[in-house]
Amino acid sequence: MKQDMIVILDLGSHENTVLARAIRALGVYSEIYPHDITVDQLKALPNVKGVIINGGPNNVIDGVAIDVNHEIYSAGIPVMAAGHEKALCDVKLPQFDNDEQAIKDAVKGFIFDTCKAEANWNMTNFVNDQIELVRRQVGDKKVLLALSGGVDSSVVAALLLKAIGDNLVCVHVNHGLMRKGESEDVIEVFRNQLNANLIYVDATERFLGKLAGVADPEQKRKIIGSEFIRVFEEEARKLNGIEFLGQGTIYPDIVESGTKTAKMVKSHHNVGGLPEDLQFSLVEPLKQLFKDEVRACGLELGLPYNMVYRQPFPGPGLGVRCLGAITRDRLEAVRESDAILREEFRNAGLDKKVWQYFTIVPDFKSVGVRDNARSFEYPVIIRAVNTVDAMTATIEHVDWAILDRITARILAEVKNVNRVCFDMSPKPNATIEWE
């Protein structure tokens, strides 16, 4: 089943993604395109039922006010304008105010009455469509996927398994910087439950050896990133018949790469910057989805809740939460204290409320008391933040009784630790991660 689509033309608005999400929440698929799309390009898109021109403050480029191609108004497709008073369209509305419910109320008449769009955008239809598209793209060839255990790679893996089964080859590299139980979860779910063709590489000693004595955060990130590429490349070269590389690209990755009226937030990248001479074609079945839709897709595919709602996790893993030069005792303290924090937040229902929460162990010690004797051990720092876009973040005010319980458990159960601190710093001035 092909979903009906509403096309959003970006004429300098800050709110394109809010508008796209609101339309999808009404059950109609939407995508964002540049303001200067041609009529031929527009008509080549599948099942376009209507166009919304979304004007805003960024509609001047190099001192010149921009506009859409005027042929679009006579292309036979209903047009609505938001924040663009000069538009020759069926419906004009003022600029939206970042309020999803208000946007839904404002556009639903245009979408359903004027455009006659059908509310057929849902995860069941999406999954079925993508399975068909992947089978058509891949045929009987093989797809290689770097399966980190993160939300995006896990959902891609589950979808590709449904589409091509044994022709998917997953490689999970354990760099020794994973959270407690995560590699085991990947093996349990994908190899044991879903019968995936999974290659597990325990590269812990290799990574920790390369990181020994390295204190600079950027140098740590570069070592972890480049070493991951090398391990993945080594595994890829052992395999025959691989023609495709699966990727967990999602819609914000593409939108954030920048449009003609928006500055680039981050460049759209392939997995780990893999070498071009691997010569794979890309399979990106999630590239139409926002993050919450990726999670819904994962549940639709039958993945466990704790995997689908996994905490955001930096690529270098615990390597940037074990501050300074990584040592095994502090890495273990981060891993164990993080597991306690996650368990207690889950028990208190905070896992569904708080956007991100984790522990950090810095590279210094303080005086304390253990077994009636002086101790000289590390502190554990707890961080719990809420954010919409990760550009700014506020602190979650955790109940004292919960913090008392977490503190007591960390001090009793985690080796080499004699203090627990709570980070009260919002972003800005702090960042979410410490390194």
PDB file of N, CA and C in Angstrom, residues 56 95 380 384 435:
ATOM      1  N   GLY A  56       9.103  31.596   6.359  1.00  0.00           N
ATOM      2  CA  GLY A  56       9.667  31.945   7.664  1.00  0.00           C
ATOM      3  C   GLY A  56      10.812  32.915   7.540  1.00  0.00           C
ATOM      4  N   GLN A  95       1.859  32.093  10.105  1.00  0.00           N
ATOM      5  CA  GLN A  95       2.974  31.234  10.502  1.00  0.00           C
ATOM      6  C   GLN A  95       2.617  30.459  11.764  1.00  0.00           C
ATOM      7  N   VAL A 380      31.426   8.906  42.175  1.00  0.00           N
ATOM      8  CA  VAL A 380      30.527   8.677  41.038  1.00  0.00           C
ATOM      9  C   VAL A 380      29.625   9.905  40.919  1.00  0.00           C
ATOM     10  N   ALA A 384      21.247  13.581  35.107  1.00  0.00           N
ATOM     11  CA  ALA A 384      19.881  13.278  34.630  1.00  0.00           C
ATOM     12  C   ALA A 384      19.313  14.540  34.014  1.00  0.00           C
ATOM     13  N   GLU A 435      32.581  14.781  28.489  1.00  0.00           N
ATOM     14  CA  GLU A 435      33.681  14.824  27.524  1.00  0.00           C
ATOM     15  C   GLU A 435      33.104  14.833  26.109  1.00  0.00           C
TER      16      GLU A 435
END
